[in-house]
Coordinates of C-alpha atoms and ligand atoms in Angstrom, one line a residue:
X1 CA 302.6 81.1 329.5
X2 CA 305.4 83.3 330.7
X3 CA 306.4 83.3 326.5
X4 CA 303.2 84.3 325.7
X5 CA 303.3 87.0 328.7
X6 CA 306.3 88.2 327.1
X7 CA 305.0 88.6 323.5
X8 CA 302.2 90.4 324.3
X9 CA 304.2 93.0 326.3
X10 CA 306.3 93.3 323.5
X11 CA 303.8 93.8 321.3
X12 CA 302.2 96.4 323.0
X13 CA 305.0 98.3 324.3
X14 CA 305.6 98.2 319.9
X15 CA 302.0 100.5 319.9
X16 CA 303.3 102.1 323.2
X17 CA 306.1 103.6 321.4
X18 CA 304.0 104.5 318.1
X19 CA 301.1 106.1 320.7
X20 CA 304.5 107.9 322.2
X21 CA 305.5 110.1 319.1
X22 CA 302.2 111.1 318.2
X23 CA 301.8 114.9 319.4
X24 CA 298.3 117.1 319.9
X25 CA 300.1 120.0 321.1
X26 CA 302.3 122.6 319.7
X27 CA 304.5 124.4 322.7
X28 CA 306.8 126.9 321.7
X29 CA 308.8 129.8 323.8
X30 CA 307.7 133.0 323.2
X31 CA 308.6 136.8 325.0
X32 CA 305.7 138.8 326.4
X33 CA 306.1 141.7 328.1
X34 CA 309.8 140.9 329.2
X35 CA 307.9 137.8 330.6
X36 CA 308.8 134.0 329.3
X37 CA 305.9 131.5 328.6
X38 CA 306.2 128.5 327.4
X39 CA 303.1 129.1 324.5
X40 CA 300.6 126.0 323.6
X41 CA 298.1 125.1 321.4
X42 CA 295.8 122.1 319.7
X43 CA 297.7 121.1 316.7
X44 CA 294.8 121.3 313.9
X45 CA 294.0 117.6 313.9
X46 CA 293.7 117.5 317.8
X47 CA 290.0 117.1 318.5
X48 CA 290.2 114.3 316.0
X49 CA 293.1 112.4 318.0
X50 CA 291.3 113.0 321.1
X51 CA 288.3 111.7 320.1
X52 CA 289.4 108.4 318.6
X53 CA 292.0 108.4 321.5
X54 CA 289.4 108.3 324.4
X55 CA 287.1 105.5 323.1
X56 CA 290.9 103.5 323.2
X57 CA 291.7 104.7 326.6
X58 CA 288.2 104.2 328.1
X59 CA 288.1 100.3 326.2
X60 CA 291.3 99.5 328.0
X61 CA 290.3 101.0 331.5
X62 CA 292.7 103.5 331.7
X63 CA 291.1 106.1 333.3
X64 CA 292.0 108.9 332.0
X65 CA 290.9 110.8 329.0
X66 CA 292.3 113.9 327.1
X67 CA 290.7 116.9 326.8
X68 CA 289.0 118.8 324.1
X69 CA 290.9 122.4 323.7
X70 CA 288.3 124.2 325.2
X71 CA 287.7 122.2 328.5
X72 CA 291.5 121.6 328.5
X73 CA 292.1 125.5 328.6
X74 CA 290.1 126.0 331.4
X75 CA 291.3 122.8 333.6
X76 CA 295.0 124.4 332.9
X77 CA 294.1 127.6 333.7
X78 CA 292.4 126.5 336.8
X79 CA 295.3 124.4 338.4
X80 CA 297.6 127.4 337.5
X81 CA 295.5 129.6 339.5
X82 CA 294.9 127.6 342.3
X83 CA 298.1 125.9 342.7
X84 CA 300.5 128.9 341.7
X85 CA 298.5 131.8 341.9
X86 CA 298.8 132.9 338.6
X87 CA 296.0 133.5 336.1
X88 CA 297.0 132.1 332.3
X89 CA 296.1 134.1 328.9
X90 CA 295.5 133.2 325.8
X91 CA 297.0 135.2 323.1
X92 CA 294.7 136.3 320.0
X93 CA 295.7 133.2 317.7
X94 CA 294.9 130.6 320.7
X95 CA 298.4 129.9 322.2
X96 CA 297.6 129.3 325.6
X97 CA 300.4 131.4 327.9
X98 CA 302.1 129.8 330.5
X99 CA 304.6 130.8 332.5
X100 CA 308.0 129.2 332.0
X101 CA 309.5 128.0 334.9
X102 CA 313.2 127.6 335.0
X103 CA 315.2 124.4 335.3
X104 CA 315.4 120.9 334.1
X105 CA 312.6 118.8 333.1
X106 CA 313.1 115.3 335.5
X107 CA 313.3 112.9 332.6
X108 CA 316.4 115.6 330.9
X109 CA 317.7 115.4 334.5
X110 CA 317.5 111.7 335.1
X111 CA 319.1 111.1 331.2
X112 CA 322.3 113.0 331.9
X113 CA 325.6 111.8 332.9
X114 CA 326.3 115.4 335.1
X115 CA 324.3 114.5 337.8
X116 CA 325.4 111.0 340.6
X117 CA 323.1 108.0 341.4
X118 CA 322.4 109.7 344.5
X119 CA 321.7 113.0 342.9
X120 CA 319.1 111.3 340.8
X121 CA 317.3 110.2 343.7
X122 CA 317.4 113.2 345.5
X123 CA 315.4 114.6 342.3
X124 CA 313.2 111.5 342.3
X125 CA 312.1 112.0 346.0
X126 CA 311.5 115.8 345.7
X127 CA 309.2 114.9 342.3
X128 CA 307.2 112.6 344.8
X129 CA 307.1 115.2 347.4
X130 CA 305.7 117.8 344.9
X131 CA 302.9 115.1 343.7
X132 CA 302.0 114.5 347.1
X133 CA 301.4 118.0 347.7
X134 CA 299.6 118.4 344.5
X135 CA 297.3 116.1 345.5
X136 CA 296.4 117.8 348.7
X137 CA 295.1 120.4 346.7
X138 CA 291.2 120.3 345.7
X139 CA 290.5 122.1 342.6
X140 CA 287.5 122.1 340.4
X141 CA 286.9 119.0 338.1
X142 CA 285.6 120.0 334.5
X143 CA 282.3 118.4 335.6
X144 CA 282.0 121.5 338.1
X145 CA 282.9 119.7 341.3
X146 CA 285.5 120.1 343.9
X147 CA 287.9 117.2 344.5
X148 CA 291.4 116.7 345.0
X149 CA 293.7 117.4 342.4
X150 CA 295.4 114.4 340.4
X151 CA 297.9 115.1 337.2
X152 CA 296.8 112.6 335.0
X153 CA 299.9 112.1 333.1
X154 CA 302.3 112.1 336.1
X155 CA 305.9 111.0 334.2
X156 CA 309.3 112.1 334.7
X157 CA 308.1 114.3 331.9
X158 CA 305.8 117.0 332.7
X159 CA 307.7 118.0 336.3
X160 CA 310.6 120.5 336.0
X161 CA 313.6 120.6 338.9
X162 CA 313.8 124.5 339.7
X163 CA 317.3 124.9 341.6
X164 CA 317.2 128.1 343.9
X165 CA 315.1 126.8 345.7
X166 CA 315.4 123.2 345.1
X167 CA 312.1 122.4 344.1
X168 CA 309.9 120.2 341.6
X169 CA 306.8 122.1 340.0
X170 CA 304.1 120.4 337.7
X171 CA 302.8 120.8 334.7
X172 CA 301.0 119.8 331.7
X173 CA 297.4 119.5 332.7
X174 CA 295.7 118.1 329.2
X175 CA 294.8 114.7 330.2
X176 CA 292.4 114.5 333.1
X177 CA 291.5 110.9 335.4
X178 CA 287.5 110.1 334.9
X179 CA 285.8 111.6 337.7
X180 CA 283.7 108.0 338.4
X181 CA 287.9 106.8 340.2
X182 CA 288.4 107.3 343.6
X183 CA 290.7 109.9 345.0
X184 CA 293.1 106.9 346.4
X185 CA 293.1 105.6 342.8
X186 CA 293.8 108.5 341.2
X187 CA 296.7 109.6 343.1
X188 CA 297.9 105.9 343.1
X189 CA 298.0 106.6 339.0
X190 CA 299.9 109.4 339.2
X191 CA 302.6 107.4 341.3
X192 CA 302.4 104.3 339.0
X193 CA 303.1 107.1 336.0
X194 CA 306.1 108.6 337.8
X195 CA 307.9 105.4 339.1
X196 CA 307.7 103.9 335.4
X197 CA 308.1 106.9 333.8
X198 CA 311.5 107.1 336.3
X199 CA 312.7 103.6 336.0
X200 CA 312.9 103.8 332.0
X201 CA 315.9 106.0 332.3
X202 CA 317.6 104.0 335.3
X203 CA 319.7 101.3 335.3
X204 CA 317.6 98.4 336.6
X205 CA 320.2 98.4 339.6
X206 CA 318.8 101.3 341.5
X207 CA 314.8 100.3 340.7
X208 CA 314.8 99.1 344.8
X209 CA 316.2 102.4 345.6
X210 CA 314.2 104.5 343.2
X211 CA 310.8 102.5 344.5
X212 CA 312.0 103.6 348.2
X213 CA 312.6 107.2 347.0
X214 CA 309.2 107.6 345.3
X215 CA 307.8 105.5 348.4
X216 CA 309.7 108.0 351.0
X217 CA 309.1 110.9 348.7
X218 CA 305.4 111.1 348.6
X219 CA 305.0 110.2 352.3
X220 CA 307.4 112.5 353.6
X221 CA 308.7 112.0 357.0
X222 CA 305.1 112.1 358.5
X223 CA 304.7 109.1 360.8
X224 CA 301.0 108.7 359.3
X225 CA 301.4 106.6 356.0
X226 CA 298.7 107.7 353.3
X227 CA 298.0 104.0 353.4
X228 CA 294.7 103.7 351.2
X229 CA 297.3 105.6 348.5
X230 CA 299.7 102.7 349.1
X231 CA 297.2 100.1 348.6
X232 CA 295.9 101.6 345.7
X233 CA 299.2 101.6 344.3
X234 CA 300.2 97.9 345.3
X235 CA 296.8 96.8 343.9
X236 CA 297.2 99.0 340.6
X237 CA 300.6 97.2 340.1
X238 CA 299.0 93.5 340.5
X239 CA 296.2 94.2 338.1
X240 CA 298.0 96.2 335.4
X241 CA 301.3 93.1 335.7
X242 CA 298.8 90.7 333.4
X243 CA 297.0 93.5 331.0
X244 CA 299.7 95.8 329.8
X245 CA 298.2 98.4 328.1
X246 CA 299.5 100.3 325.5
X247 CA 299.3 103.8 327.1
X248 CA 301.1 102.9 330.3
X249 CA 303.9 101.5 327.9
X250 CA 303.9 105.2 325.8
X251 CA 304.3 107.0 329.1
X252 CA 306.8 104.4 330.1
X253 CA 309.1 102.0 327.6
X254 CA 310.4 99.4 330.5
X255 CA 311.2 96.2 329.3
X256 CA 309.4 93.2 330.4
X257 CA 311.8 91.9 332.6
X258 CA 312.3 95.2 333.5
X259 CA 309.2 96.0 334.5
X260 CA 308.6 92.4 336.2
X261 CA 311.6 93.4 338.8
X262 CA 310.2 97.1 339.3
X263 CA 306.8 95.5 340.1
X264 CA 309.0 93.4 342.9
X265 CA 311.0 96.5 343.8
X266 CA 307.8 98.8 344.0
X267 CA 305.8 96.3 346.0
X268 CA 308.8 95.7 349.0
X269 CA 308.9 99.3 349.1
X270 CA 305.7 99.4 350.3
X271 CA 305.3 97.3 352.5
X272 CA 308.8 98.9 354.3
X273 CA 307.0 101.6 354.2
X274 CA 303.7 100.1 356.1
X275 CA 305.1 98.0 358.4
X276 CA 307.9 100.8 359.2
X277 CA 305.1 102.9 359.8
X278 CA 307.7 105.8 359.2
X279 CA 311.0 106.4 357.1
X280 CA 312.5 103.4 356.1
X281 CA 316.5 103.1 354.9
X282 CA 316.8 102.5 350.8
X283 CA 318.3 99.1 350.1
X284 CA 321.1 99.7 347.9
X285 CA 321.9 96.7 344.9
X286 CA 325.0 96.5 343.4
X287 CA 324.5 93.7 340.8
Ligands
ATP301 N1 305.5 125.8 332.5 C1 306.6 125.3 331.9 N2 307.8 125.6 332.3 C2 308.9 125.2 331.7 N3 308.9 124.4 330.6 C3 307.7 124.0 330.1 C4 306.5 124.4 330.7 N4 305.5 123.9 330.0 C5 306.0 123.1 329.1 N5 307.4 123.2 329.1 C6 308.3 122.6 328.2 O1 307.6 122.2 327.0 C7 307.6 120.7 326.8 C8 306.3 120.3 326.3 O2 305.3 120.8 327.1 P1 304.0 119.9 327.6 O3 304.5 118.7 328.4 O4 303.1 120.8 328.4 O5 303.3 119.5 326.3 P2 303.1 118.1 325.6 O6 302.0 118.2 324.7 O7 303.1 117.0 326.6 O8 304.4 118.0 324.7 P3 305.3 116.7 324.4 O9 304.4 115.7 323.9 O10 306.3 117.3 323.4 O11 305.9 116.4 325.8 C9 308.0 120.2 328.2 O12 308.7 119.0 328.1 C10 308.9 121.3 328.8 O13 310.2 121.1 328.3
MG302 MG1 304.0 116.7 328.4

């Protein structure tokens, strides 16, 4: 049973990877009005992609979708103005113009050899902060109604470490969670996203540590745990653990036994975190 557990996670981590490289959008840097944006647009066989694409990730219960370029401008847009006060443009050949913001994408972060264990989870908890505070924010879903906000596509990705001040900032707002999930699912998603997303450029050592950081993180030193959140997040682990799907595994290559000791990891953290019913100490491994 557990070879055939095995197998199938390999196999569709194998279409996780293939799903990984395949790219709707084109960004590039471009200078406007001694301003910086970081300039993106559709490739031409987007709405195709996206099309196909959603009738896979709405078969496998994702819950999330992409967005068609036009709905997709407008959700961007939206956040941007809501969330950093800042209204986005689009330039006369349809590149999308968003402000760049300065510093180091997480996942560039987490990848080098500059920055200390500790360092790493300093940036890991301030990425969980920033979700957290994300998803306090209520914007308005494409369907016209207001609800909190969730990312979508929450990896180690799409956040950028700004350094004076330390902070994390989001972006990347082109794949939305169906509207029919629960707020407490949704966010739940997002932390799923991050902690994988995370753990795939971590030595397996520090996944306790790294679960307690995104744990700690997202709660912050509030004595009031966002349980329903926490629930959502230990149940999400159990139920995805026996259905890998293949777009979990493109936003996240873990290996299986990888994965199988995050899952551990991620749960104890948790339930620290619940029973603590405030901060909890990170358990440091060494093996
Ligand atoms: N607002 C921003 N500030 C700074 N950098 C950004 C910003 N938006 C995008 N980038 C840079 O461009 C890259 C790609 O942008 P984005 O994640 O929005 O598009 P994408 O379609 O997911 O692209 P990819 O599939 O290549 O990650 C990011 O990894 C980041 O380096
Ligand atoms: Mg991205």
């Amino acid at each position: 049973m557990e070879l055939a557990d095995e197998l199938r996670y390999r196999l569709v981590s194998w279409l996780g990877n293939r799903l990984a490289g395949v790219k709707i959008n084109k960004v590039r840097r471009m200078d406007v009005n001694r301003r910086t944006y970081c300039a993106k647009r559709r490739r031409w066989f987007g709405s195709l992609l996206i099309a196909t694409g959603n009738i896979y990730l709405k078969r496998t219960g994702a819950g999330v979708r992409a967005l068609p370029n036009h709905q997709w401008q407008l959700r961007e847009s939206e956040v941007y103005r809501v969330v950093h006060d800042l209204e986005l443009m689009t330039d006369s050949s349809g590149w999308l113009l968003i402000p760049e913001f300065s510093g180091t994408v997480l996942a560039t972060y987490l990848e080098s050899e500059a920055h200390s264990e500790t360092e790493k989870l300093d940036a890991i908890r301030l990425a969980s902060l920033s979700l957290s505070s994300l998803h306090s924010i209520e914007v308005q879903s494409p369907d016209g109604q207001q609800r909190p906000l969730s990312h979508g596509d929450a990896t180690a990705q799409n956040v950028i470490l700004g350094t004076s001040p330390m902070k994390a900032s989001w972006f990347d707002f082109d794949m939305t969670h169906d509207n029919l999930r629960d707020t407490h699912w949704r966010h739940a998603d997002d932390l799923r996203a991050l902690t994988y997303s995370v753990a795939e450029r971590l030595r397996a050592a520090m996944f306790p540590s790294l679960s307690t950081a995104i744990v700690e993180g997202y709660c912050g030193a509030e004595r009031d745990v966002p349980t329903p959140v926490l629930d959502a997040l230990a149940e999400s682990v159990s139920y995805w653990q026996t259905r890998p799907i293949s777009f979990h595994l493109a936003q996240a290559r873990v290996g299986y036994r990888e994965r199988r000791f995050l899952d551990g990891a991620l749960l104890d953290a948790i339930r620290c975190r619940k029973n603590a019913g405030g901060p909890v100490q990170s358990r440091v491994v060494t093996s």
